[in-house]
Amino acid sequence: MFSVITGGEQPEDNEKEARGARFMLREGRGPMTIAIETEGLKKRFRGVNAVDGVDLSVPQGAIFGFLGPNGAGKTTTIRLLLGLLTPNRGRIALFGEDLRRNRIAALKSVGVAFETPAHYEHLTGRENLDITRRLLKLDKSEIDRVLATVELSHVADRHVRKYSLGMRHRLGLARALLGNPKLLIFDEPTNGLDPVGIREMRDFIKTLPDRTGATVFVSSHHLAEIEQMASHVAVIHLGKIVFQGAMDELRGLHAPRLEVGCSDEAQATALLGGGARKVESRNGRLIVELPTAEGAKARAASINRRLNDAGIDVHHLALAPWTLEELFLQLVGANPHLGQK
């Protein structure tokens, strides 16, 4: 019924067909080790590439953060993964099932919670879940299981119109968990929540791989939240992936900085700022850039000795890794929306 390659665009030669076969069966990797894999995914709207050659590889069991500025292509990519949009070009596989060839098989193990969960306000939480349960032909016990998982059992028989926003979000997660899917896709799951609700949602998502065995794909622009929950990330900008990998790989793109608190910032800056080393003052402390991550602790100890030998008292010394926000801005530029149409 649905096709991944449409609009008259077909593989141009035998090499593209061969590449498609390699996409599904690459040497040394079983088909079930990757939860989501895309190759050359493209989607155009009115001549503009909203998604432009996206290659994703989401490891099974990961919490995978999908990051990007507004309009970067995050939501379009999710709709493509769910078969809600048809790509102009490219391939999608979910747990090794090609979405074009086996749409039902590919999507049957996927649960989704969108940014603004839609519920029937006049029904109870239990009744809302029962509608989806019937559609999926699941046992009634599933409702109690997912309500307990999201900690809504005590309000299961309350009308949804009386739910707080946080409860509504959790009810959306409960619906996504029906049937115990292997892949959970969450689009902006913390939007609109207060700080307590954000923390509860973050802590809940972090437990899902261990509690359910699911892979979690989270699209968000809340960088601090992704930093605290994700094992892997991809950054999309202007429809293209500009980074993809484990969080440690992303942090490894830049050596850590050294934070120094001392008695004489001016003298310390003059002492440490020679050569190519960059030293700047920030919030009452010096930030010293180190050339590489390797040997960072030894360099910190050496800097501490130099300052002490010069008669400068050091009261704070700590390695400061780059935050996800800083790394994100390095990848997409100071103005992440520049160049968008």
Coordinates of C-alpha atoms in Angstrom, one line a residue:
M1 CA 0.0 0.0 0.0
F2 CA 2.8 2.4 0.9
S3 CA 6.1 2.9 -1.0
V4 CA 9.3 4.4 0.2
I5 CA 10.5 5.4 -3.2
T6 CA 7.9 7.4 -5.0
G7 CA 7.2 10.3 -7.3
G8 CA 8.8 8.4 -10.3
E9 CA 12.2 8.3 -8.6
Q10 CA 13.7 4.8 -8.9
P11 CA 17.3 3.6 -8.4
E12 CA 19.3 4.9 -11.3
D13 CA 21.5 1.8 -11.8
N14 CA 22.5 -1.6 -10.5
E15 CA 24.9 -0.1 -7.9
K16 CA 22.0 1.5 -6.1
E17 CA 20.1 -1.8 -6.0
A18 CA 23.3 -3.5 -4.7
R19 CA 23.7 -0.7 -2.1
G20 CA 20.1 -1.4 -1.0
A21 CA 21.0 -5.0 -0.4
R22 CA 24.0 -4.1 1.6
F23 CA 21.9 -1.7 3.6
M24 CA 19.9 -4.7 5.0
L25 CA 22.8 -7.2 5.3
R26 CA 26.1 -5.7 6.0
E27 CA 29.1 -8.0 6.7
G28 CA 29.6 -8.7 10.4
R29 CA 26.4 -7.2 11.7
G30 CA 23.2 -9.1 12.4
P31 CA 20.0 -7.4 11.3
M32 CA 18.6 -7.2 14.8
T33 CA 21.4 -5.1 16.3
I34 CA 20.2 -1.9 14.8
A35 CA 16.7 -0.6 15.8
I36 CA 16.4 2.2 13.2
E37 CA 18.5 2.5 10.1
T38 CA 18.0 4.9 7.2
E39 CA 20.0 5.4 4.1
G40 CA 19.9 8.5 1.8
L41 CA 16.5 9.6 3.2
K42 CA 15.1 12.7 1.4
K43 CA 11.9 14.6 1.6
R44 CA 11.1 17.7 -0.4
F45 CA 8.4 20.3 0.1
R46 CA 7.9 22.8 -2.7
G47 CA 11.4 22.3 -4.0
V48 CA 13.1 22.6 -0.5
N49 CA 14.8 19.5 1.0
A50 CA 13.3 19.3 4.5
V51 CA 15.3 16.1 5.0
D52 CA 18.4 15.8 2.8
G53 CA 20.3 12.5 2.6
V54 CA 19.8 11.4 6.2
D55 CA 21.6 8.3 7.3
L56 CA 20.6 7.2 10.8
S57 CA 21.8 4.2 12.7
V58 CA 20.2 3.8 16.1
P59 CA 21.6 0.9 18.3
Q60 CA 19.2 -1.5 19.9
G61 CA 18.7 -0.7 23.6
A62 CA 19.9 2.9 23.3
I63 CA 18.3 6.1 24.4
F64 CA 18.9 8.1 21.3
G65 CA 18.5 11.8 21.3
F66 CA 17.6 13.5 18.1
L67 CA 18.5 17.1 18.2
G68 CA 18.2 20.1 16.0
P69 CA 16.9 23.7 15.8
N70 CA 13.3 24.4 15.0
G71 CA 12.7 23.7 11.3
A72 CA 15.8 21.5 11.0
G73 CA 13.9 18.4 9.9
K74 CA 13.3 16.5 13.2
T75 CA 9.5 16.1 13.0
T76 CA 9.7 15.4 9.2
T77 CA 12.2 12.6 9.9
I78 CA 9.9 11.1 12.6
R79 CA 6.9 11.1 10.2
L80 CA 9.0 9.4 7.6
L81 CA 10.1 6.7 10.1
L82 CA 6.4 6.1 11.0
G83 CA 5.2 5.9 7.4
L84 CA 3.1 9.1 7.8
L85 CA 5.1 10.7 5.0
T86 CA 6.6 9.1 2.0
P87 CA 10.2 9.9 1.1
N88 CA 11.2 11.2 -2.3
R89 CA 14.2 8.9 -2.0
G90 CA 15.9 6.6 0.5
R91 CA 15.3 3.5 2.6
I92 CA 14.1 2.9 6.1
A93 CA 14.5 -0.3 8.2
L94 CA 13.1 -0.9 11.7
F95 CA 14.7 -3.9 13.4
G96 CA 15.8 -5.1 10.0
E97 CA 12.3 -4.9 8.4
D98 CA 12.2 -2.7 5.3
L99 CA 9.4 -0.2 5.7
R100 CA 8.6 -0.1 2.0
R101 CA 8.3 -3.9 1.7
N102 CA 6.9 -4.9 5.1
R103 CA 5.2 -1.8 6.5
I104 CA 3.0 -3.7 9.0
A105 CA 5.8 -5.9 10.2
A106 CA 8.1 -2.9 10.6
L107 CA 5.6 -0.8 12.6
K108 CA 3.9 -3.4 14.7
S109 CA 6.6 -3.1 17.4
V110 CA 6.7 0.7 17.5
G111 CA 5.0 2.9 20.2
V112 CA 4.8 6.6 19.7
A113 CA 4.0 9.6 22.0
F114 CA 3.8 13.0 20.3
E115 CA 4.5 16.4 21.8
T116 CA 0.8 17.2 22.6
P117 CA -1.0 13.9 23.5
A118 CA -4.6 13.8 22.3
H119 CA -7.1 12.2 24.6
Y120 CA -10.9 12.0 24.9
E121 CA -11.5 14.4 27.7
H122 CA -14.9 13.0 28.7
L123 CA -13.5 9.5 29.2
T124 CA -11.3 8.2 32.0
G125 CA -7.7 7.3 31.6
R126 CA -8.6 3.6 31.6
E127 CA -11.3 4.1 28.9
N128 CA -8.9 6.0 26.7
L129 CA -6.3 3.2 26.9
D130 CA -9.1 0.6 26.3
I131 CA -9.8 2.2 22.8
T132 CA -6.2 1.6 21.7
R133 CA -6.1 -1.8 23.4
R134 CA -9.1 -3.0 21.4
L135 CA -7.6 -1.7 18.1
L136 CA -4.4 -3.6 18.9
K137 CA -6.4 -6.7 20.0
L138 CA -4.6 -6.9 23.3
D139 CA -5.6 -8.5 26.6
K140 CA -7.3 -6.3 29.1
S141 CA -4.5 -6.9 31.6
E142 CA -2.3 -4.7 29.4
I143 CA -4.1 -1.6 30.6
D144 CA -3.3 -2.3 34.3
R145 CA 0.3 -3.0 33.3
V146 CA 1.0 0.2 31.5
L147 CA -0.9 2.3 34.1
A148 CA 1.3 0.9 36.8
T149 CA 4.4 1.5 34.7
V150 CA 3.6 5.2 34.3
E151 CA 2.3 5.4 37.9
L152 CA -1.3 6.4 37.0
S153 CA -3.1 3.5 38.5
H154 CA -4.5 5.7 41.3
V155 CA -6.2 8.0 38.8
A156 CA -7.1 5.4 36.1
D157 CA -10.8 5.9 36.6
R158 CA -10.7 9.7 36.8
H159 CA -11.9 11.7 33.7
V160 CA -9.0 13.0 31.7
R161 CA -10.3 16.5 31.8
K162 CA -9.3 16.5 35.5
Y163 CA -5.8 15.4 34.7
S164 CA -2.8 17.7 35.1
L165 CA -0.6 18.3 32.1
G166 CA 2.0 15.9 33.5
M167 CA -0.6 13.2 33.9
R168 CA -1.8 13.7 30.3
H169 CA 1.8 13.3 29.1
R170 CA 2.2 10.1 31.2
L171 CA -1.1 8.8 29.8
G172 CA 0.3 9.3 26.3
L173 CA 3.3 7.3 27.3
A174 CA 1.1 4.6 28.7
R175 CA -0.7 4.4 25.3
A176 CA 2.7 4.1 23.6
L177 CA 3.7 1.2 25.9
L178 CA 0.6 -0.9 25.1
G179 CA 1.7 -4.2 23.6
N180 CA 5.3 -3.8 25.0
P181 CA 6.8 -2.4 21.8
K182 CA 10.5 -2.8 21.0
L183 CA 10.9 0.8 19.8
L184 CA 9.5 3.9 21.5
I185 CA 9.5 7.2 19.6
F186 CA 8.9 10.3 21.7
D187 CA 8.5 13.8 20.1
E188 CA 9.3 16.6 22.6
P189 CA 8.1 14.6 25.6
T190 CA 8.8 17.4 28.2
N191 CA 7.2 20.3 26.3
G192 CA 5.0 22.4 28.6
L193 CA 5.9 20.6 31.8
D194 CA 7.0 22.4 34.9
P195 CA 10.5 21.6 36.4
V196 CA 9.2 18.8 38.6
G197 CA 7.3 17.3 35.7
I198 CA 10.3 17.5 33.4
R199 CA 12.5 15.8 36.0
E200 CA 9.9 13.0 36.5
M201 CA 9.6 12.5 32.7
R202 CA 13.4 12.4 32.3
D203 CA 13.8 9.9 35.1
F204 CA 11.0 7.7 33.7
I205 CA 12.5 7.7 30.2
K206 CA 15.9 6.8 31.5
T207 CA 14.5 3.6 33.1
L208 CA 12.7 2.3 30.0
P209 CA 15.5 0.3 28.3
D210 CA 16.1 -1.6 31.5
R211 CA 12.5 -2.0 32.5
T212 CA 11.0 -2.9 29.1
G213 CA 14.0 -3.8 26.9
A214 CA 12.9 -1.1 24.4
T215 CA 15.0 1.2 22.3
V216 CA 14.0 4.9 22.9
F217 CA 14.3 7.5 20.2
V218 CA 13.7 11.0 21.7
S219 CA 13.3 14.2 19.6
S220 CA 13.8 17.3 21.6
H221 CA 15.3 20.8 21.7
H222 CA 15.7 20.7 25.4
L223 CA 19.5 20.0 25.3
A224 CA 20.0 19.8 29.1
E225 CA 17.4 17.0 29.4
I226 CA 18.9 15.0 26.5
E227 CA 22.3 15.4 28.0
Q228 CA 21.1 13.7 31.2
M229 CA 19.3 10.8 29.6
A230 CA 20.7 9.9 26.2
S231 CA 23.4 7.3 25.5
H232 CA 23.6 8.4 21.8
V233 CA 22.7 11.5 19.8
A234 CA 22.3 12.7 16.3
V235 CA 22.2 16.4 15.4
I236 CA 20.3 17.5 12.3
H237 CA 20.7 20.9 10.7
L238 CA 19.1 22.2 7.5
G239 CA 18.0 18.7 6.8
K240 CA 21.4 17.1 7.1
I241 CA 23.0 15.0 9.9
V242 CA 26.0 17.0 11.2
F243 CA 26.9 14.6 14.0
Q244 CA 25.9 11.1 15.0
G245 CA 27.3 8.8 17.7
A246 CA 27.7 8.0 21.4
M247 CA 27.6 11.0 23.8
D248 CA 31.2 10.2 24.7
E249 CA 32.2 10.6 21.1
L250 CA 30.5 14.0 20.9
R251 CA 32.2 15.2 24.0
G252 CA 35.5 13.9 22.6
L253 CA 35.3 16.3 19.7
H254 CA 36.8 18.9 22.0
A255 CA 39.4 18.6 24.8
P256 CA 38.1 19.6 28.3
R257 CA 38.7 23.0 29.7
L258 CA 40.4 23.7 33.0
E259 CA 38.6 25.9 35.5
V260 CA 41.0 27.8 37.7
G261 CA 40.1 29.9 40.7
C262 CA 43.1 31.9 42.0
S263 CA 44.2 34.9 44.0
D264 CA 45.6 36.9 41.0
E265 CA 43.7 36.4 37.7
A266 CA 45.8 39.0 35.8
Q267 CA 49.1 37.4 36.7
A268 CA 47.8 33.9 36.1
T269 CA 46.5 34.9 32.7
A270 CA 49.9 36.4 31.8
L271 CA 51.6 33.2 33.0
L272 CA 49.4 30.7 31.3
G273 CA 48.3 32.5 28.2
G274 CA 51.6 32.1 26.3
G275 CA 51.7 30.4 22.9
A276 CA 48.5 29.1 21.4
R277 CA 46.8 28.4 24.7
K278 CA 43.6 30.4 25.2
V279 CA 42.8 31.7 28.6
E280 CA 39.7 33.7 29.4
S281 CA 37.9 35.0 32.6
R282 CA 34.4 33.8 33.2
N283 CA 32.3 34.2 36.3
G284 CA 35.3 34.9 38.6
R285 CA 37.4 32.0 37.3
L286 CA 39.9 31.4 34.5
I287 CA 39.0 29.0 31.7
V288 CA 42.1 27.4 30.3
E289 CA 41.8 25.5 27.0
L290 CA 43.8 22.3 26.9
P291 CA 45.2 21.0 23.6
T292 CA 43.9 17.4 23.9
A293 CA 41.9 15.3 26.3
E294 CA 44.9 12.9 26.6
G295 CA 46.9 13.7 29.7
A296 CA 44.5 16.4 30.9
K297 CA 44.9 15.5 34.5
A298 CA 48.7 15.7 34.3
R299 CA 48.4 19.1 32.5
A300 CA 46.1 20.3 35.3
A301 CA 48.6 19.3 37.9
S302 CA 51.4 21.0 36.0
I303 CA 49.4 24.3 35.7
N304 CA 48.7 24.1 39.5
R305 CA 52.5 23.8 40.2
R306 CA 53.3 26.7 37.9
L307 CA 50.8 29.0 39.6
N308 CA 52.0 28.0 43.1
D309 CA 55.7 28.5 42.1
A310 CA 54.8 32.0 41.0
G311 CA 53.2 32.8 44.3
I312 CA 49.6 32.6 43.1
D313 CA 47.2 30.8 45.5
V314 CA 44.9 28.3 43.8
H315 CA 41.6 27.7 45.6
H316 CA 39.7 25.9 42.7
L317 CA 41.0 23.6 40.0
A318 CA 38.6 21.4 38.0
L319 CA 38.4 19.8 34.5
A320 CA 35.2 21.2 32.8
P321 CA 33.9 19.1 29.9
W322 CA 31.9 20.9 27.2
T323 CA 28.2 20.9 27.8
L324 CA 25.8 19.6 25.1
E325 CA 24.6 23.1 24.5
E326 CA 28.1 24.3 23.7
L327 CA 28.8 21.3 21.5
F328 CA 25.4 21.8 19.7
L329 CA 26.2 25.4 18.9
Q330 CA 29.6 24.4 17.6
L331 CA 27.9 22.0 15.2
V332 CA 25.1 24.2 14.0
G333 CA 26.7 27.6 14.3
A334 CA 26.0 30.6 16.6
N335 CA 22.8 31.3 14.6
P336 CA 21.2 27.8 14.1
H337 CA 18.4 29.2 11.9
L338 CA 20.8 30.9 9.4
G339 CA 20.2 29.6 5.9
Q340 CA 16.7 28.2 6.6
K341 CA 14.0 29.0 4.0

